[in-house]
XYZ file of C-alpha atoms in Angstrom:
737
model
C 24.822 41.363 -96.061
C 25.046 43.010 -99.094
C 23.596 41.093 -102.333
C 26.651 38.806 -103.216
C 28.228 36.178 -101.391
C 31.940 37.268 -100.829
C 34.382 34.466 -101.364
C 38.132 34.139 -100.191
C 39.291 33.633 -103.755
C 40.790 36.451 -104.872
C 42.952 38.297 -107.741
C 46.220 40.457 -107.751
C 47.269 41.989 -111.453
C 50.920 40.658 -110.954
C 50.586 37.617 -108.763
C 49.848 33.797 -108.352
C 49.895 32.929 -104.428
C 49.555 34.736 -101.574
C 50.734 35.553 -98.273
C 48.076 35.403 -96.496
C 45.106 32.852 -95.205
C 43.284 32.250 -98.337
C 43.559 31.255 -101.658
C 44.474 33.193 -104.840
C 44.206 33.243 -107.697
C 45.993 34.924 -111.251
C 44.600 36.874 -114.189
C 47.654 38.068 -115.933
C 45.471 38.495 -118.687
C 43.990 41.736 -117.505
C 46.684 44.952 -117.025
C 45.696 47.106 -113.609
C 47.028 49.779 -111.739
C 49.911 48.314 -109.153
C 48.192 48.884 -106.416
C 44.339 47.795 -107.878
C 43.458 44.512 -106.805
C 40.066 42.197 -107.242
C 37.657 40.438 -105.613
C 35.452 37.877 -106.727
C 31.712 37.845 -105.723
C 29.114 35.456 -105.993
C 25.874 35.796 -105.907
C 24.452 32.668 -103.689
C 21.242 32.990 -105.771
C 22.672 32.349 -109.004
C 25.828 31.338 -109.168
C 26.671 34.008 -111.230
C 29.934 35.629 -110.539
C 31.864 39.149 -110.890
C 34.468 41.032 -110.398
C 35.166 43.350 -107.505
C 37.742 46.223 -108.308
C 39.085 47.331 -105.065
C 41.821 50.256 -105.651
C 44.260 51.344 -102.884
C 42.971 55.128 -102.251
C 40.940 55.439 -98.637
C 38.647 57.424 -99.365
C 36.802 53.625 -101.508
C 35.393 52.602 -98.537
C 32.157 51.165 -99.179
C 34.019 47.686 -99.386
C 34.059 48.042 -95.361
C 30.397 48.238 -94.475
C 29.987 44.822 -94.080
C 32.311 41.975 -92.969
C 34.502 41.695 -95.905
C 36.437 39.258 -94.561
C 34.288 37.489 -92.012
C 34.465 33.849 -93.665
C 38.438 34.435 -93.435
C 40.510 33.239 -90.526
C 42.373 36.569 -89.737
C 39.283 36.971 -86.452
C 39.818 33.801 -85.209
C 43.583 33.715 -85.271
C 43.924 37.042 -83.848
C 41.704 35.714 -80.568
C 44.371 33.315 -80.404
C 45.953 33.970 -76.878
C 48.492 31.537 -76.485
C 49.851 32.083 -80.290
C 49.673 35.999 -80.158
C 51.591 35.752 -76.507
C 53.452 33.419 -77.853
C 55.625 35.358 -80.368
C 55.191 38.096 -78.148
C 57.761 36.510 -75.592
C 60.232 35.685 -78.842
C 60.032 38.571 -80.579
C 60.988 39.887 -77.304
C 63.645 37.514 -76.767
C 65.416 37.975 -80.348
C 65.324 41.530 -81.275
C 66.924 43.503 -78.301
C 68.362 46.195 -80.579
C 67.548 48.453 -83.727
C 67.618 46.515 -86.410
C 66.232 45.899 -90.540
C 62.821 43.214 -89.363
C 60.973 42.068 -92.195
C 57.325 40.736 -92.119
C 56.116 37.841 -94.311
C 52.195 38.177 -94.633
C 51.797 40.666 -91.824
C 48.160 40.471 -91.809
C 47.160 43.097 -89.433
C 50.259 44.481 -88.471
C 50.798 42.565 -84.884
C 53.590 40.919 -85.480
C 55.610 44.433 -87.230
C 53.855 46.101 -83.756
C 56.151 43.176 -81.740
C 58.653 44.127 -83.355
C 59.051 47.801 -83.480
C 58.039 47.700 -79.801
C 60.814 45.195 -78.646
C 63.811 47.297 -80.640
C 65.747 49.006 -77.541
C 65.923 52.331 -79.626
C 61.901 52.310 -80.690
C 61.342 55.637 -79.975
C 63.427 56.732 -82.819
C 63.178 54.150 -85.093
C 62.023 55.644 -88.348
C 61.873 54.084 -91.980
C 64.225 56.757 -93.029
C 67.371 53.822 -92.394
C 67.094 49.311 -92.531
C 68.256 49.838 -88.935
C 65.391 50.062 -86.608
C 62.883 49.483 -89.277
C 60.403 47.027 -89.863
C 59.333 46.375 -93.393
C 55.887 44.300 -93.747
C 54.636 42.827 -96.475
C 51.427 41.951 -97.417
C 50.197 41.256 -101.030
C 46.348 41.053 -99.736
C 44.835 45.261 -100.710
C 41.959 44.597 -98.139
C 44.858 43.409 -94.943
C 46.959 46.599 -96.376
C 44.094 49.181 -95.870
C 43.474 47.817 -92.910
C 46.885 47.369 -91.364
C 47.141 50.815 -91.925
C 43.782 52.077 -89.994
C 46.124 49.535 -86.681
C 48.857 50.875 -87.598
C 47.429 54.526 -87.339
C 45.382 53.502 -83.527
C 48.774 52.674 -82.441
C 50.745 55.638 -83.307
C 53.310 52.800 -85.886
C 52.526 54.615 -89.062
C 56.561 56.022 -88.793
C 58.008 52.810 -86.805
C 56.261 49.838 -89.289
C 57.151 50.231 -93.934
C 54.548 48.933 -95.858
C 55.093 47.028 -98.915
C 51.643 46.158 -100.811
C 53.518 42.851 -102.652
C 54.101 39.085 -103.057
C 57.175 39.267 -100.400
C 59.064 37.231 -103.781
C 58.472 40.224 -105.648
C 60.113 42.174 -103.261
C 64.140 43.875 -103.968
C 66.489 44.833 -102.341
C 67.322 48.401 -103.538
C 63.854 48.844 -104.884
C 61.594 48.337 -102.374
C 64.140 47.416 -98.859
C 67.348 49.728 -98.965
C 69.600 46.564 -97.190
C 69.030 42.933 -96.169
C 66.803 41.867 -92.800
C 68.610 41.035 -90.545
C 65.326 39.276 -88.198
C 62.548 37.552 -90.099
C 59.411 37.492 -88.641
C 56.547 35.062 -90.065
C 53.110 33.704 -89.580
C 52.992 31.612 -93.073
C 51.352 28.774 -91.619
C 48.555 26.208 -92.209
C 46.950 23.393 -90.477
C 49.223 20.956 -92.386
C 52.137 23.229 -92.024
C 53.278 23.799 -95.634
C 49.977 24.922 -97.400
C 50.532 28.656 -97.703
C 53.858 28.215 -99.392
C 56.237 28.469 -96.301
C 59.331 26.711 -97.945
C 59.214 28.803 -101.352
C 59.238 31.906 -99.513
C 61.684 30.771 -96.953
C 63.475 30.232 -99.814
C 63.811 33.707 -101.881
C 64.196 35.469 -98.730
C 67.583 33.260 -97.234
C 68.497 34.165 -101.191
C 67.204 37.305 -101.548
C 65.766 39.231 -98.644
C 67.616 38.118 -95.476
C 71.367 38.663 -94.715
C 73.631 35.220 -94.001
C 72.467 33.007 -90.698
C 69.567 35.504 -90.160
C 67.546 35.453 -86.673
C 63.769 33.918 -87.790
C 61.009 33.966 -85.303
C 59.343 31.044 -84.921
C 62.972 29.598 -85.417
C 62.176 25.913 -86.086
C 59.227 22.978 -85.509
C 58.784 19.624 -85.625
C 55.582 17.960 -87.748
C 54.607 14.438 -85.776
C 51.567 11.943 -86.716
C 49.840 9.115 -84.979
C 48.097 6.075 -86.270
C 44.385 5.734 -85.837
C 41.590 3.460 -86.365
C 38.049 5.096 -87.039
C 35.048 4.431 -89.120
C 33.859 7.958 -89.534
C 37.605 8.081 -91.808
C 36.889 5.542 -93.516
C 33.372 6.580 -94.806
C 35.027 9.763 -96.321
C 36.358 8.795 -98.755
C 35.938 5.023 -99.845
C 33.373 4.916 -101.403
C 33.620 1.662 -103.042
C 33.399 -0.669 -99.987
C 30.505 1.840 -98.110
C 28.704 1.190 -101.468
C 29.014 -1.679 -101.726
C 27.019 -2.471 -98.480
C 24.501 -0.266 -100.098
C 21.214 -2.454 -102.193
C 19.630 0.057 -104.298
C 21.476 -1.238 -108.299
C 23.086 1.873 -108.274
C 26.693 2.221 -108.458
C 28.263 5.749 -108.548
C 31.618 4.069 -108.482
C 30.872 0.352 -111.144
C 33.787 -2.092 -111.412
C 36.659 -0.507 -113.781
C 35.428 3.374 -112.460
C 36.284 2.596 -108.979
C 38.387 5.947 -108.930
C 35.542 7.350 -111.141
C 35.147 9.845 -107.866
C 37.801 10.252 -105.481
C 38.689 12.638 -101.990
C 41.852 14.022 -103.198
C 44.400 12.814 -101.857
C 46.129 15.218 -98.864
C 46.010 16.393 -95.784
C 42.062 17.130 -94.387
C 42.252 19.434 -91.566
C 39.980 18.851 -88.961
C 39.168 19.170 -85.337
C 40.021 15.363 -84.088
C 39.724 15.583 -80.716
C 35.753 15.779 -81.540
C 35.906 11.895 -82.546
C 38.257 11.120 -79.515
C 35.811 8.831 -77.924
C 34.948 6.750 -81.579
C 39.025 6.802 -82.034
C 41.384 3.628 -81.077
C 45.330 4.928 -81.070
C 47.300 2.296 -82.682
C 50.525 4.312 -82.376
C 52.413 6.598 -80.066
C 52.707 9.773 -81.120
C 56.254 9.496 -83.998
C 58.089 13.085 -85.389
C 57.465 13.606 -89.137
C 59.440 16.374 -90.258
C 61.908 19.278 -88.864
C 62.253 22.179 -90.534
C 64.523 25.536 -89.310
C 63.682 28.622 -90.286
C 67.100 30.003 -90.217
C 67.838 27.719 -92.777
C 66.965 27.920 -96.922
C 64.582 25.164 -96.787
C 64.743 21.991 -99.055
C 62.076 21.898 -101.954
C 61.559 18.190 -101.416
C 62.459 15.278 -98.655
C 61.323 11.700 -97.237
C 61.558 9.680 -94.666
C 60.997 6.018 -94.373
C 59.480 5.424 -90.790
C 59.243 2.519 -88.839
C 56.330 3.190 -86.346
C 55.237 0.100 -84.026
C 51.745 -0.655 -83.397
C 50.413 -0.815 -79.808
C 47.308 -2.692 -80.190
C 45.604 -4.347 -82.858
C 43.140 -2.656 -84.992
C 43.006 -0.964 -88.243
C 44.236 2.160 -89.546
C 42.287 4.246 -91.107
C 44.619 7.394 -90.925
C 47.469 9.636 -90.045
C 46.394 11.968 -87.452
C 49.044 14.319 -87.969
C 50.191 18.032 -86.272
C 53.087 20.832 -85.402
C 55.465 22.124 -82.598
C 56.258 25.518 -83.399
C 59.799 26.688 -81.224
C 59.790 30.019 -81.839
C 62.998 30.888 -80.007
C 66.619 29.689 -80.367
C 67.281 28.385 -77.482
C 64.220 26.670 -77.119
C 61.613 27.779 -74.197
C 58.563 29.067 -75.908
C 56.367 26.653 -77.950
C 52.973 26.397 -79.341
C 51.516 23.229 -80.074
C 48.366 22.498 -82.853
C 48.718 19.199 -81.348
C 44.943 17.195 -80.575
C 43.805 17.360 -76.694
C 44.503 13.891 -75.718
C 48.324 14.537 -76.229
C 48.487 16.264 -73.268
C 52.803 16.824 -73.425
C 53.853 17.140 -76.574
C 57.265 16.836 -77.288
C 59.662 18.789 -78.987
C 62.415 18.413 -80.967
C 65.008 17.658 -78.373
C 62.040 14.554 -76.828
C 61.954 17.285 -74.118
C 58.091 18.455 -72.550
C 55.898 20.982 -73.965
C 53.880 21.706 -70.906
C 49.825 22.926 -71.705
C 47.299 22.415 -74.398
C 45.786 25.414 -76.580
C 42.422 26.943 -76.208
C 40.236 25.561 -79.217
C 40.838 27.713 -82.618
C 39.630 27.005 -85.752
C 42.074 28.855 -88.189
C 45.170 25.829 -87.576
C 43.082 22.035 -86.717
C 45.164 18.955 -86.847
C 45.067 17.256 -90.464
C 43.883 13.553 -91.272
C 45.726 11.448 -94.207
C 43.467 8.488 -95.021
C 44.639 5.252 -95.810
C 43.640 3.617 -99.381
C 40.258 1.565 -98.855
C 39.387 -0.505 -96.464
C 42.517 0.368 -94.634
C 45.571 -1.640 -93.420
C 44.950 -4.521 -90.357
C 47.902 -4.584 -87.960
C 48.789 -6.247 -84.897
C 50.295 -5.229 -81.307
C 54.378 -5.122 -82.211
C 53.829 -5.462 -85.391
C 56.024 -2.564 -87.349
C 54.574 -0.256 -90.238
C 56.359 0.572 -92.777
C 55.536 4.288 -93.636
C 57.244 6.808 -96.269
C 56.325 10.574 -95.126
C 57.124 12.296 -98.536
C 57.089 16.763 -98.465
C 57.862 18.832 -101.499
C 56.893 22.877 -101.688
C 53.324 23.313 -100.360
C 51.823 19.666 -99.001
C 52.844 16.274 -97.219
C 52.028 13.059 -98.063
C 52.278 8.962 -96.936
C 53.182 6.193 -98.220
C 52.184 2.533 -96.814
C 55.074 0.093 -98.150
C 52.879 -2.842 -96.913
C 51.884 -5.720 -99.116
C 48.324 -5.430 -97.228
C 47.644 -1.477 -98.019
C 47.590 0.014 -101.554
C 49.996 2.436 -102.346
C 48.569 6.243 -102.372
C 50.834 9.155 -103.472
C 51.319 12.621 -103.307
C 48.625 14.531 -104.636
C 51.451 16.228 -107.831
C 52.445 12.446 -108.514
C 48.663 11.750 -108.814
C 47.285 13.978 -110.470
C 48.912 13.147 -113.775
C 47.172 9.738 -114.444
C 43.722 11.549 -112.898
C 41.688 11.311 -116.117
C 39.263 13.205 -117.211
C 36.268 12.235 -116.622
C 37.365 11.827 -113.069
C 35.219 14.253 -110.135
C 37.173 15.067 -107.255
C 34.587 15.647 -104.547
C 34.774 16.424 -100.726
C 35.146 14.381 -98.061
C 31.455 14.911 -96.911
C 29.624 14.917 -99.942
C 31.850 11.171 -100.905
C 30.261 9.693 -97.437
C 26.806 11.664 -98.335
C 26.686 9.421 -101.589
C 27.811 6.393 -99.548
C 25.299 6.377 -96.480
C 22.722 3.984 -96.843
C 19.882 5.700 -95.442
C 20.958 9.042 -97.182
C 20.053 7.227 -101.092
C 16.541 5.507 -99.560
C 14.842 8.686 -99.154
C 15.586 9.495 -102.550
C 14.886 6.409 -104.115
C 11.901 5.840 -102.450
C 10.783 9.127 -103.499
C 11.678 9.226 -107.295
C 10.560 5.266 -107.389
C 7.347 6.529 -106.889
C 7.292 8.836 -108.642
C 7.871 7.394 -112.039
C 5.377 4.790 -111.759
C 3.317 7.238 -112.084
C 4.966 8.687 -115.213
C 5.447 6.358 -117.832
C 7.233 8.651 -119.917
C 8.534 11.571 -118.609
C 10.996 14.639 -118.724
C 13.076 15.645 -116.095
C 15.575 18.031 -114.995
C 17.890 17.884 -112.277
C 18.596 21.165 -111.142
C 22.214 21.354 -109.105
C 25.177 19.284 -109.312
C 23.739 16.171 -108.108
C 25.301 12.955 -110.503
C 23.763 10.452 -107.873
C 19.822 12.068 -109.040
C 20.347 12.336 -112.570
C 22.172 8.517 -112.537
C 19.406 6.674 -110.211
C 16.573 8.551 -112.594
C 17.915 6.770 -115.091
C 18.611 3.753 -113.793
C 14.901 3.930 -112.248
C 13.461 4.436 -115.312
C 14.220 3.055 -118.404
C 11.668 5.166 -121.124
C 12.191 8.745 -118.832
C 14.625 11.903 -120.350
C 16.876 13.691 -118.132
C 17.875 17.185 -118.279
C 21.012 17.646 -115.784
C 22.740 21.700 -115.399
C 25.924 19.617 -113.422
C 26.446 23.552 -113.220
C 29.620 23.304 -111.376
C 31.017 19.989 -112.901
C 30.005 20.223 -116.607
C 31.548 18.391 -119.409
C 33.553 16.775 -116.434
C 30.218 15.888 -115.142
C 28.942 14.503 -119.118
C 32.167 12.120 -119.500
C 31.345 10.423 -115.701
C 27.709 10.073 -116.266
C 29.514 7.903 -119.930
C 31.586 6.464 -118.399
C 29.084 4.714 -115.529
C 26.143 4.535 -117.697
C 27.038 0.624 -118.905
C 26.707 -0.469 -114.999
C 23.285 1.014 -114.300
C 21.673 0.229 -117.274
C 20.927 3.751 -119.311
C 22.377 4.926 -122.282
C 23.351 7.946 -123.223
C 20.683 8.868 -125.335
C 18.182 9.621 -123.049
C 20.659 11.266 -120.798
C 22.133 15.272 -121.050
C 24.467 17.799 -119.945
C 22.925 21.213 -121.317
C 26.156 23.619 -121.511
C 24.315 26.550 -120.887
C 23.653 28.817 -118.270
C 20.150 30.815 -119.707
C 16.277 29.996 -119.648
C 15.546 26.323 -120.155
C 13.009 26.193 -123.015
C 10.683 23.641 -125.121
C 13.232 23.683 -127.697
C 15.577 21.738 -124.921
C 13.067 19.708 -123.466
C 11.602 19.136 -127.614
C 8.637 21.152 -126.871
C 7.871 19.016 -123.782
C 6.632 20.068 -120.360
C 9.153 18.514 -117.388
C 7.449 16.635 -115.162
C 9.936 16.332 -112.280
C 12.229 18.848 -111.203
C 14.909 17.651 -108.211
C 17.966 18.429 -106.471
C 19.501 16.652 -103.686
C 20.127 20.247 -103.180
C 24.119 20.371 -104.058
C 26.256 22.980 -105.861
C 30.039 21.588 -106.308
C 32.413 24.562 -104.613
C 29.947 25.080 -102.682
C 30.995 23.617 -99.206
C 31.290 26.828 -97.365
C 28.314 28.678 -98.294
C 25.239 28.772 -95.516
C 23.211 26.993 -95.957
C 19.560 29.545 -97.136
C 22.303 29.922 -99.908
C 21.036 26.144 -101.450
C 17.672 27.486 -101.598
C 19.177 28.500 -105.358
C 17.172 25.310 -106.406
C 14.299 27.775 -105.643
C 15.007 29.912 -107.395
C 16.438 27.708 -110.258
C 12.548 25.852 -110.361
C 11.032 29.382 -110.425
C 12.895 30.624 -113.519
C 12.030 27.668 -115.093
C 8.026 28.011 -114.211
C 6.528 28.345 -117.847
C 7.621 25.108 -119.246
C 6.721 23.148 -115.582
C 3.604 20.725 -115.695
C 0.561 21.720 -113.933
C 1.825 17.975 -112.129
C 5.171 18.408 -111.762
C 6.681 17.057 -108.987
C 9.722 19.021 -107.410
C 11.838 17.140 -104.711
C 11.812 18.749 -102.759
C 9.113 19.822 -102.555
C 9.585 22.370 -99.454
C 12.600 23.297 -97.127
C 11.941 23.738 -93.446
C 14.425 26.524 -91.524
C 14.737 25.316 -88.167
C 16.998 26.401 -85.338
C 18.039 26.073 -81.697
C 19.749 28.079 -78.827
C 23.227 27.178 -78.588
C 26.132 27.184 -75.651
C 28.875 27.656 -77.699
C 31.455 29.298 -75.674
C 34.451 27.968 -77.638
C 33.747 29.110 -80.759
C 32.137 32.531 -78.901
C 35.484 33.824 -77.444
C 37.254 32.571 -81.222
C 34.577 35.496 -82.751
C 34.376 38.066 -79.756
C 35.044 41.433 -80.690
C 39.003 42.697 -80.374
C 40.471 45.253 -77.911
C 43.440 44.840 -77.152
C 46.354 41.990 -77.642
C 49.542 42.018 -76.328
C 48.968 45.689 -75.723
C 47.976 46.389 -79.460
C 44.169 48.063 -80.398
C 42.824 46.008 -82.965
C 38.954 47.256 -82.557
C 39.337 49.240 -85.592
C 39.210 45.995 -87.607
C 35.729 44.410 -85.667
C 33.315 44.830 -88.570
C 35.766 44.030 -90.972
C 36.658 41.218 -89.685
C 32.919 40.061 -88.829
C 33.551 39.640 -85.009
C 30.384 39.369 -82.799
C 30.662 41.619 -79.580
C 31.368 45.099 -78.325
C 29.344 46.227 -81.850
C 28.248 49.350 -82.018
C 24.425 49.102 -81.857
C 24.010 49.280 -86.271
C 26.146 46.629 -86.195
C 25.534 42.934 -86.330
C 27.937 40.145 -86.674
C 27.066 38.361 -89.868
C 25.881 34.525 -90.287
C 29.038 32.108 -90.942
C 29.053 28.775 -91.735
C 30.230 26.212 -89.381
C 30.096 22.247 -88.909
C 28.632 22.362 -84.859
C 30.108 19.010 -83.762
C 33.148 20.029 -84.096
C 33.196 23.750 -82.686
C 34.857 22.280 -79.848
C 32.562 22.268 -76.203
C 28.729 22.259 -77.180
C 25.439 22.364 -75.792
C 22.123 22.572 -76.781
C 19.788 24.289 -74.766
C 17.258 25.427 -76.590
C 14.133 22.620 -77.987
C 14.761 22.785 -82.188
C 12.170 24.791 -83.725
C 10.775 25.638 -86.822
C 11.504 29.152 -87.429
C 9.461 29.328 -91.382
C 8.912 26.959 -94.012
C 9.992 27.283 -98.202
C 7.083 25.943 -100.564
C 8.560 25.275 -103.733
C 6.064 24.646 -105.684
C 5.393 28.225 -105.419
C 7.791 30.701 -107.083
C 10.564 32.025 -104.707
C 8.756 35.428 -102.810
C 9.890 36.742 -99.536
C 9.213 34.331 -95.815
C 9.318 35.425 -92.941
C 8.658 33.981 -89.490
C 8.242 34.283 -85.647
C 8.666 31.668 -83.303
C 8.437 31.529 -79.606
C 10.948 28.843 -78.523
C 11.666 27.768 -74.605
C 14.943 26.754 -72.909
C 14.878 23.034 -71.814
C 18.261 23.368 -70.372
C 20.360 26.022 -67.757
C 23.853 27.306 -69.201
C 25.047 30.202 -71.140
C 23.673 31.294 -74.201
C 25.946 31.903 -77.104
C 23.854 32.556 -80.404
C 21.505 30.571 -82.795
C 22.648 27.146 -85.082
C 20.096 27.802 -88.568
C 19.593 25.096 -91.027
C 17.272 23.574 -93.627
C 15.635 20.163 -93.715
C 14.834 19.450 -97.009
C 11.259 17.126 -97.586
C 10.819 15.701 -100.302
C 7.636 14.411 -101.055
C 4.086 15.818 -100.140
C 2.978 13.647 -97.638
C 6.821 15.342 -95.273
C 7.236 11.656 -94.836
C 11.043 11.202 -96.087
C 12.756 14.497 -94.926
C 16.042 14.625 -95.298
C 18.196 16.552 -91.746
C 20.786 19.034 -92.020
C 20.612 19.980 -88.502
C 24.385 19.707 -85.982
C 23.590 15.912 -85.060
C 24.647 15.482 -89.169
C 28.656 15.711 -89.617
C 28.001 15.904 -93.616
C 26.362 19.729 -93.128
C 26.830 22.989 -92.200
C 25.251 25.421 -90.522
C 24.598 28.947 -90.223
C 25.229 30.526 -86.727
C 23.838 33.970 -85.159
C 26.686 34.574 -82.259
C 25.538 37.326 -79.960
C 26.645 40.608 -78.678
C 26.314 39.802 -75.335
C 25.766 36.244 -74.396
C 23.307 35.865 -72.105
C 22.559 33.358 -68.792
C 19.599 31.525 -69.415
C 17.159 28.880 -67.404
C 14.790 26.130 -67.858
C 11.431 27.069 -68.143
C 10.097 26.231 -64.968
C 12.658 26.007 -62.622
C 11.557 29.364 -60.782
C 15.321 31.082 -61.396
C 15.143 35.085 -61.978
C 16.938 34.707 -65.446
C 15.722 34.219 -69.256
C 13.287 31.173 -70.518
C 12.194 32.037 -73.772
C 13.601 33.595 -76.398
C 11.506 34.611 -79.003
C 13.188 34.831 -82.948
C 12.422 36.897 -86.150
C 13.472 36.196 -89.197
C 13.168 37.113 -92.950
C 14.603 35.866 -96.288
C 15.427 37.748 -98.569
C 15.016 36.528 -102.412
C 16.849 39.234 -104.169
C 19.803 38.924 -101.830
C 19.261 35.066 -100.853
C 20.168 36.315 -97.172
C 18.394 36.005 -94.071
C 17.804 38.377 -90.615
C 17.256 37.405 -87.829
C 16.255 39.314 -84.368
C 16.089 37.523 -81.166
C 14.397 38.916 -77.652
C 15.427 37.019 -74.351
C 12.649 37.052 -71.472
């Protein structure tokens, strides 16, 4: 990997959103040529970012020497065989003669090539006329460059014409000769509308398609189910989880209950992983229907009366969608959880078969307010569903449940001091064990230092409040690099409830070196962090070693007996069977007859790679990765001593297999040691639901045996790792024996 962690935040010189599978951002103030784009890359150990220019010229290959798109959903999506077969079958049924096909959000060009092949006269079809032509519209330049390679590899470059624009920038008579007869597209996310499906379809019907066009997909229906699950409750209700904690710290005190909140939106999640602790409180119910062949409305409401099937507390609405890909209603694709073995289509008939595990489309979870809604068997639950251009929200219209509204309405009321946290961070802040661990170490440290200078190096509002609450003589300097002024306003709002005054708490609005001037000529006594960096939810575990880098930068102003917390990080690992995850990340060969091998390096694939290439480390929440099984003991790979300045680290360890099975890779994480006695440790491994781990998948899965079984198979592995303090990246090598 390069020095910088490439994030999926892209800039287009003349766009605002993308038809591809990740977030985009506009920098309209920067004039650029039409075939140049910018990609933001971030240094994981400093948080500093820079814009990298991506040129259209094929000679620019440096951006493709690393897995540029490994953290996107492209590879997982292309490995979704049921999806590929469904689209292929539907396109074959729909495109039966030469016509003009428009593919919006074309990606690698797979659907475009399906359409070109399906045309009865495809051997004669070229880009010279609108009939017998496929137009592939893709706004993301790196994907356009990749699509060209795929088309060339399949001899399709003369049958598919690429337009590197957003679809709402395409003009008939300028970019395309005539309106299209057929629309094929796959601009869907787990929620269904989040990638801008509605405005994209509206513009296409208004400007780009003939009247009554054929479309693939043809129709879609969203479904929901009421569920009880305390895990969902803990992900958003800090008010009530904190009420069960007795440490005297109030992150959401009376009058400021919404000072920390989770944005009211649908959270994509693999709900099958929670089936054993979930109570289904209703039958599945239909929510919205969408017809791709007609211009959709920007806004819609559905008044639903859902009968409770048992007593319980509604903590969430779990939702999914079913695509009808052909006009006749014989080809379907569903994102339903596995407990919905035969999801219904909009006509009430049954759709056979369950899909394979995949990560690009999950179920969605909408939290009910606070503790949830208590219901009794056969009680009618009033539910109002609302869809906008880009989201679906729910409003429970009962007196026993506070109303929630859609994000756009809620956002208008959000005060500047409120902070939107990820659901996992909300759950962590409400976890009694986690809080007690930090309070214990801080209390012991502060008792030894009557008047101290404390620096909070990350975005931990919890630690800032905790120190100010525990010691009325300490001065707290918090960097809050991601929260900044918003964090400062929050700390002021909750100061009275936590017994501190803001004359002892300061948020340093600077990124430069901390100096003695900032500490009033005093050395720092406590240098602490969780560590947590706002906006870094998809970072690899060792990217949180930014804390170590910051500690090193401020080395000159630390006292000789400074307490650093955490004082150490322990990199741990285990070998695991991960068949679902490995299948979704495996190298591509042919997809319904089209060679996609040229995309593997760029998409970060595993398996069948050249000897000089390896699959990258990727962040995953292991407990949501389908079928998973630990095959080895948990072993320590290396330790990071934060009492010393940051330096290169390496380690080699031999690990024994404790369970027989197929090893698909290694899972790594960091356990954070808070005290010098190693008695207080914050674990973040696969058993911990609120943290992501780093996954290194093998090129070829290996059959292993429990040591001592007598079988002639691998019974141990030797792992060697190294950490580069300049790039912030980890390397891993392994040998099976």
